[in-house]
PDB file of C-alpha atoms in Angstrom:
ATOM      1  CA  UNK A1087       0.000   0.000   0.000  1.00  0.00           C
ATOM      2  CA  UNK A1088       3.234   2.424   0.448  1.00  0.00           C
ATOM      3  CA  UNK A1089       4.715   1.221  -3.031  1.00  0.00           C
ATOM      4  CA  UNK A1090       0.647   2.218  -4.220  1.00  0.00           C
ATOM      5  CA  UNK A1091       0.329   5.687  -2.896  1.00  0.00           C
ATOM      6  CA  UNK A1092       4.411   6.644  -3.859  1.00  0.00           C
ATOM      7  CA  UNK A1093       3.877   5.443  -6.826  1.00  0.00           C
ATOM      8  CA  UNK A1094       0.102   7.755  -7.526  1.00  0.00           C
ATOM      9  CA  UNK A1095       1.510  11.013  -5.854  1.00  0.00           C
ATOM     10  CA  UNK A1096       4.675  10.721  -8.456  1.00  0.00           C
ATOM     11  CA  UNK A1097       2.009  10.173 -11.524  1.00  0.00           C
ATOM     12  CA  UNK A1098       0.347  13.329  -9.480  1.00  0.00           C
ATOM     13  CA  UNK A1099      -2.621  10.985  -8.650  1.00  0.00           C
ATOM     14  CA  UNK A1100      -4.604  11.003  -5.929  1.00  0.00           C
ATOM     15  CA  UNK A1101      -3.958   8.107  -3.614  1.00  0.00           C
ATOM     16  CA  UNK A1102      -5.935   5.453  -2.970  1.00  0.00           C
ATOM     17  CA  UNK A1103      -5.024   4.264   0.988  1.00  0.00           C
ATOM     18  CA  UNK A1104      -4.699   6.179   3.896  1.00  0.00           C
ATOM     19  CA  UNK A1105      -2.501   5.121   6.732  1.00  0.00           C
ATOM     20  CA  UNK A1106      -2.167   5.853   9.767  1.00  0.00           C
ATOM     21  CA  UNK A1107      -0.212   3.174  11.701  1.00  0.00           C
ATOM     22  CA  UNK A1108      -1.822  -0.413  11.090  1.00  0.00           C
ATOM     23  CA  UNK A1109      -5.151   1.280   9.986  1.00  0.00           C
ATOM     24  CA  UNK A1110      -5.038   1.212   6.344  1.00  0.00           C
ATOM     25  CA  UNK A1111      -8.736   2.437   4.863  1.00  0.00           C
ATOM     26  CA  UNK A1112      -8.868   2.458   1.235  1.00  0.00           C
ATOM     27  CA  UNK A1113     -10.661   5.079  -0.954  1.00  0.00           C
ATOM     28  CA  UNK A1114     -12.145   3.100  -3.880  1.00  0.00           C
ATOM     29  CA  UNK A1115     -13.381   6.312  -5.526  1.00  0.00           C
ATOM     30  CA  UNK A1116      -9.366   7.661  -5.967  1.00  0.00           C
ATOM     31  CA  UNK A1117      -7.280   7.418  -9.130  1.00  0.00           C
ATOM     32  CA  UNK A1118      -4.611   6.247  -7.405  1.00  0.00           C
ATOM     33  CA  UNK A1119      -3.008   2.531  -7.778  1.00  0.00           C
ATOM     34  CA  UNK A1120      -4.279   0.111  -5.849  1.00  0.00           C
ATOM     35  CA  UNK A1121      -4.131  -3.628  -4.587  1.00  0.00           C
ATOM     36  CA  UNK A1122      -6.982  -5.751  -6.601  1.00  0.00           C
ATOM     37  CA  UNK A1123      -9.767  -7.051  -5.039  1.00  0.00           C
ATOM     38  CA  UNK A1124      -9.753 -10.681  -4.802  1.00  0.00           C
ATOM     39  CA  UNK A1125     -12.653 -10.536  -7.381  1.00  0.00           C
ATOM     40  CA  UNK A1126     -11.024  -8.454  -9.682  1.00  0.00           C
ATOM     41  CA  UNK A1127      -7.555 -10.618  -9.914  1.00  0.00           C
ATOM     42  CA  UNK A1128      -9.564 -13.743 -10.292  1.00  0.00           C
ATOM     43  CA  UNK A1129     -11.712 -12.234 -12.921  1.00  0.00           C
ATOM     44  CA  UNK A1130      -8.674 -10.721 -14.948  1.00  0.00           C
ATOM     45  CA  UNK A1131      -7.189 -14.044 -14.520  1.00  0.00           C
ATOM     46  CA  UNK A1132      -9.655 -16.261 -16.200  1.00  0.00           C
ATOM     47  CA  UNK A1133     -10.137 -13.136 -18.783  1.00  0.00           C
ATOM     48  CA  UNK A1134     -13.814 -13.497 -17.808  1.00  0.00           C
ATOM     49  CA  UNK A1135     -14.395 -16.978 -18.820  1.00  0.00           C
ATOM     50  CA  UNK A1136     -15.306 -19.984 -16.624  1.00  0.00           C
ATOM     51  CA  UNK A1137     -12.524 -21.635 -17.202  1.00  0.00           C
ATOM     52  CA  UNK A1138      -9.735 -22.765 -14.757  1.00  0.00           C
ATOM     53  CA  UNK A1139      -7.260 -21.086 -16.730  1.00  0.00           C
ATOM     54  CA  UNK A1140      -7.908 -18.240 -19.218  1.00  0.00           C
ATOM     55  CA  UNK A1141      -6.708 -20.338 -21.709  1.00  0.00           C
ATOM     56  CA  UNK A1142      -9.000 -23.187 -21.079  1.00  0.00           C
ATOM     57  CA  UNK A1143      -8.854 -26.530 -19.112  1.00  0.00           C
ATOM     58  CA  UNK A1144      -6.278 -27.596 -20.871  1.00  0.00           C
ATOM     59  CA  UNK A1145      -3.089 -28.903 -18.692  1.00  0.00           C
ATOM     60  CA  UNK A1146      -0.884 -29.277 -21.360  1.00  0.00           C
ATOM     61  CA  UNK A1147      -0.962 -25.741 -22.618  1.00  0.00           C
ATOM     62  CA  UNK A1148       0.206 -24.696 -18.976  1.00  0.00           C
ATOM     63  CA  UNK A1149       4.195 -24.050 -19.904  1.00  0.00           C
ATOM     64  CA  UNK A1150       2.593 -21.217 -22.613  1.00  0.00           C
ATOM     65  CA  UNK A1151       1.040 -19.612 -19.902  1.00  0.00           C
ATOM     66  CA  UNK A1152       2.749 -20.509 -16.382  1.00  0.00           C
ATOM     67  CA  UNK A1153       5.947 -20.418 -14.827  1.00  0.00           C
ATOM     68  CA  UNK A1154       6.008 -23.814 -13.620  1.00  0.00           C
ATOM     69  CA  UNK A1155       8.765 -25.735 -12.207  1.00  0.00           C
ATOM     70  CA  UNK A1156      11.211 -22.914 -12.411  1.00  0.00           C
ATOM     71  CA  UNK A1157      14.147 -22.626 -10.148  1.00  0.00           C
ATOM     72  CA  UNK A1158      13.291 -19.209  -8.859  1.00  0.00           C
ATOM     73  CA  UNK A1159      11.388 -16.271  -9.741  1.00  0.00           C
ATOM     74  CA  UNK A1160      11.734 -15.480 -13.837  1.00  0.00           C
ATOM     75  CA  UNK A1161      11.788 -11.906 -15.566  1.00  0.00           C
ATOM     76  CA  UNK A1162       8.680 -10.830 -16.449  1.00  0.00           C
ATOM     77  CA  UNK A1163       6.666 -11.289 -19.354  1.00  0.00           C
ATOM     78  CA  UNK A1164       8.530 -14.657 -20.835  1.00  0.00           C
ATOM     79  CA  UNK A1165       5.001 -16.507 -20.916  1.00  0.00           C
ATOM     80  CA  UNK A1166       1.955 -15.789 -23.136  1.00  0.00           C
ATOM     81  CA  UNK A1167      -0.797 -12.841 -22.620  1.00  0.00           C
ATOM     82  CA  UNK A1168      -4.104 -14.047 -21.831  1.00  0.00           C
ATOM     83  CA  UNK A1169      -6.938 -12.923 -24.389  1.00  0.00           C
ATOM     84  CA  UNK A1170      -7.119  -9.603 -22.302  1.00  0.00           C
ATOM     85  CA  UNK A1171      -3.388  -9.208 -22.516  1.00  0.00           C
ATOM     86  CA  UNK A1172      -2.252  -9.707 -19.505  1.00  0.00           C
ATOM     87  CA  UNK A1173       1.159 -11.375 -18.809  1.00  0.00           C
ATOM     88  CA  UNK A1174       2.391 -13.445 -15.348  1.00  0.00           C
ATOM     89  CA  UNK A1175      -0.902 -14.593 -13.682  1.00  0.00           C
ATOM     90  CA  UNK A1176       0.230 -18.168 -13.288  1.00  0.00           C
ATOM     91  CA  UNK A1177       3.321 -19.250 -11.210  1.00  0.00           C
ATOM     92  CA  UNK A1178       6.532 -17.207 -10.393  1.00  0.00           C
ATOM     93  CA  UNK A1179       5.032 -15.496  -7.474  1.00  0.00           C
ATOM     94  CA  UNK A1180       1.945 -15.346  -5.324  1.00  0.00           C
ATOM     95  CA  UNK A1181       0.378 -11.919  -5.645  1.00  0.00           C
ATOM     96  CA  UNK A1182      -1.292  -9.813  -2.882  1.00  0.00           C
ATOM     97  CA  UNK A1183      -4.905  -9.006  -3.190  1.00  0.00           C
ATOM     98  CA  UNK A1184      -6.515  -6.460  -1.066  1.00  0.00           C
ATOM     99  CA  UNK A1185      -8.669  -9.023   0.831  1.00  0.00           C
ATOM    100  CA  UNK A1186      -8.064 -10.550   4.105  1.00  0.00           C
ATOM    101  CA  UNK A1187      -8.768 -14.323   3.404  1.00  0.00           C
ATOM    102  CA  UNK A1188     -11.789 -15.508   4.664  1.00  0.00           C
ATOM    103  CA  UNK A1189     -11.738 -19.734   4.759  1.00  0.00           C
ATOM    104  CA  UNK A1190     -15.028 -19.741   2.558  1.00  0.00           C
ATOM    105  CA  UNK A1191     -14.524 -17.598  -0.040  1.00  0.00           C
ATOM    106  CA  UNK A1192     -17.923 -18.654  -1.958  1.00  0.00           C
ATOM    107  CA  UNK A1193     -20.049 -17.099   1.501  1.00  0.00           C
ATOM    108  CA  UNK A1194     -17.913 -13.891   1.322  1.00  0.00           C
ATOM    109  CA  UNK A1195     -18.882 -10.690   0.725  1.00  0.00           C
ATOM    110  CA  UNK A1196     -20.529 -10.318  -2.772  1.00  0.00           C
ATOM    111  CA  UNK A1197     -20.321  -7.048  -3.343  1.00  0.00           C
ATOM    112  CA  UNK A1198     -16.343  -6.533  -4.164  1.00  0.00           C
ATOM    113  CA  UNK A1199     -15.400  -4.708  -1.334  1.00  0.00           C
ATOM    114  CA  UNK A1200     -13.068  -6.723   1.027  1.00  0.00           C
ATOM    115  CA  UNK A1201     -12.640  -5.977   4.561  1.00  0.00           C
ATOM    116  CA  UNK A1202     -10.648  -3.618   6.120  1.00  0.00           C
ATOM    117  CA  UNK A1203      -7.158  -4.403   7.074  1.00  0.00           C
ATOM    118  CA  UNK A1204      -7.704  -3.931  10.919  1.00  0.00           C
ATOM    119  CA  UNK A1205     -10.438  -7.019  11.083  1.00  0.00           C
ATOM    120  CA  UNK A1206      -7.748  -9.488   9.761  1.00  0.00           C
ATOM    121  CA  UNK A1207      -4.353 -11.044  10.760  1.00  0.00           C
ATOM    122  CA  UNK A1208      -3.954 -13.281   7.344  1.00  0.00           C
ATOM    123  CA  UNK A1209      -4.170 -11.501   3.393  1.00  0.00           C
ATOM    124  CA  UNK A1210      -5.097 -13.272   0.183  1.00  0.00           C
ATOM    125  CA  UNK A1211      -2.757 -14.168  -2.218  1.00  0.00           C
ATOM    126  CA  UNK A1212      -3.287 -15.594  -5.988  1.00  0.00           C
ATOM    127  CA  UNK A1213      -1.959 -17.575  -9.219  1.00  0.00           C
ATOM    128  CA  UNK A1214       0.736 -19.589  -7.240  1.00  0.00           C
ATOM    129  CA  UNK A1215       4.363 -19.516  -7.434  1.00  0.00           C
ATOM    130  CA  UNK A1216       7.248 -20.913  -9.330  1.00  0.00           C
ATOM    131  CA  UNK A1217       7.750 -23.651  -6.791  1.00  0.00           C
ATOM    132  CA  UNK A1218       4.035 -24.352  -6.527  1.00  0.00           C
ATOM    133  CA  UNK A1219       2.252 -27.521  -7.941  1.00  0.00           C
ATOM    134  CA  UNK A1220      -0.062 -27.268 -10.946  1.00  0.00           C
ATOM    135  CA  UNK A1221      -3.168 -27.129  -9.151  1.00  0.00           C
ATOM    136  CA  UNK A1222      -1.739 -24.519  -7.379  1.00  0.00           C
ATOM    137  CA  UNK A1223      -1.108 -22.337 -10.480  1.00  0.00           C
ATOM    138  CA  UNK A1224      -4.552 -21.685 -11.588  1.00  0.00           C
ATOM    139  CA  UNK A1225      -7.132 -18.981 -11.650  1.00  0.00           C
ATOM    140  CA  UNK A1226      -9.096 -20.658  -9.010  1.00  0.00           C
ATOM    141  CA  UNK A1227      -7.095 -21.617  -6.055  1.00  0.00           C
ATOM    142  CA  UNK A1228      -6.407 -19.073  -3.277  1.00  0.00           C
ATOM    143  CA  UNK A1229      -4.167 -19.251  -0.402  1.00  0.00           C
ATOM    144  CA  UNK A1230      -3.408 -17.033   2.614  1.00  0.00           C
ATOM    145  CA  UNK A1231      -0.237 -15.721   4.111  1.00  0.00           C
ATOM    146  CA  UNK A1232       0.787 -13.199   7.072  1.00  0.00           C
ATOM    147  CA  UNK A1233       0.837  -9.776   5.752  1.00  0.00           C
ATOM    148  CA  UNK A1234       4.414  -9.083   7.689  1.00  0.00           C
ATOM    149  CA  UNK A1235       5.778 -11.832   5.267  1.00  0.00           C
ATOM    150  CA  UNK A1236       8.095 -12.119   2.471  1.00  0.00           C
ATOM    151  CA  UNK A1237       9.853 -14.370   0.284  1.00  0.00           C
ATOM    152  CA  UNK A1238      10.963 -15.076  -3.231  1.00  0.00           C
ATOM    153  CA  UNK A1239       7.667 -16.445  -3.461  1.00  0.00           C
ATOM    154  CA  UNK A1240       5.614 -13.322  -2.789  1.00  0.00           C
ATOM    155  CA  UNK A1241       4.439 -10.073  -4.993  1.00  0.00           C
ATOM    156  CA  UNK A1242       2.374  -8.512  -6.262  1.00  0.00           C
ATOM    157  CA  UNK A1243      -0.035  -6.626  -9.250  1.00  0.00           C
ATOM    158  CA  UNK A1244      -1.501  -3.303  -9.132  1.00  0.00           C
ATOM    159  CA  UNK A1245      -4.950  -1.972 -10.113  1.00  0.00           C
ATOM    160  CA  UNK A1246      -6.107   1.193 -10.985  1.00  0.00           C
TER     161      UNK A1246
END
């Protein structure tokens, strides 16, 4: 949320979180960059189709799409777009959403707004990693980590 808000106020946009210690209240009406929604990713991800992958249910096509099996995190952009475009969803690192996971994601809020960051101790993250099995790299499956950590394993994708 930092990296979001220096990065708006150098573009001279207005920013989308305000912080003030561990309270972090996002303004979903700004210009700013901001963290996706677990909704949004998801959606981008499958480039609105039903799909487990935006490029079908096909496992085989997952090396065009995926980094899979790599021995670390790779540059960006050596896979293929999905239909929309959009480059790394699948494998090389986990990417924060704005939501704080919830165990049963299908009886969360339905309206796109997550919950604020002072109701939860564990965020969302989404699309898997390069060391992460296949299942793992898909549109679908979510996971949860402690904000406070990083890896080699961890990023993640801006919205605005």
């Amino acid at each position: 949320v930092l990296f979001c808000n220096k990065l708006s106020e150098l573009e001279g946009l207005e920013p989308a979180y305000t912080i003030n210690g561990r309270d972090v209240t996002c303004n979903w009406n700004a210009k700013g960059y901001r963290l996706p929604t677990e909704a949004e990713w998801e959606y981008v991800a499958k480039a609105g189709q039903s799909d487990i992958w935006s490029f079908g249910n096909d496992l085989s096509a997952l090396s065009s799409y995926a980094y899979y099996a790599a021995s670390g995190p790779q540059a960006r952009g050596l896979t293929q777009a999905n239909p929309w475009g959009v480059y790394d969803l699948y494998g090389n690192v986990y990417e924060w959403v704005q939501d704080c996971y919830i165990d049963n994601y299908e009886s969360g809020p339905n309206d796109n707004q997550p919950r604020d960051y002072a109701e939860c101790d564990r965020r969302v993250i989404r699309g898997g990693a390069w060391n992460s099995s296949k299942e793992q790299i898909s549109s679908r499956y979510r996971n949860a980590s402690l904000a406070s950590y990083s890896s080699d394993v961890m990023g993640f994708r801006l919205a605005k």
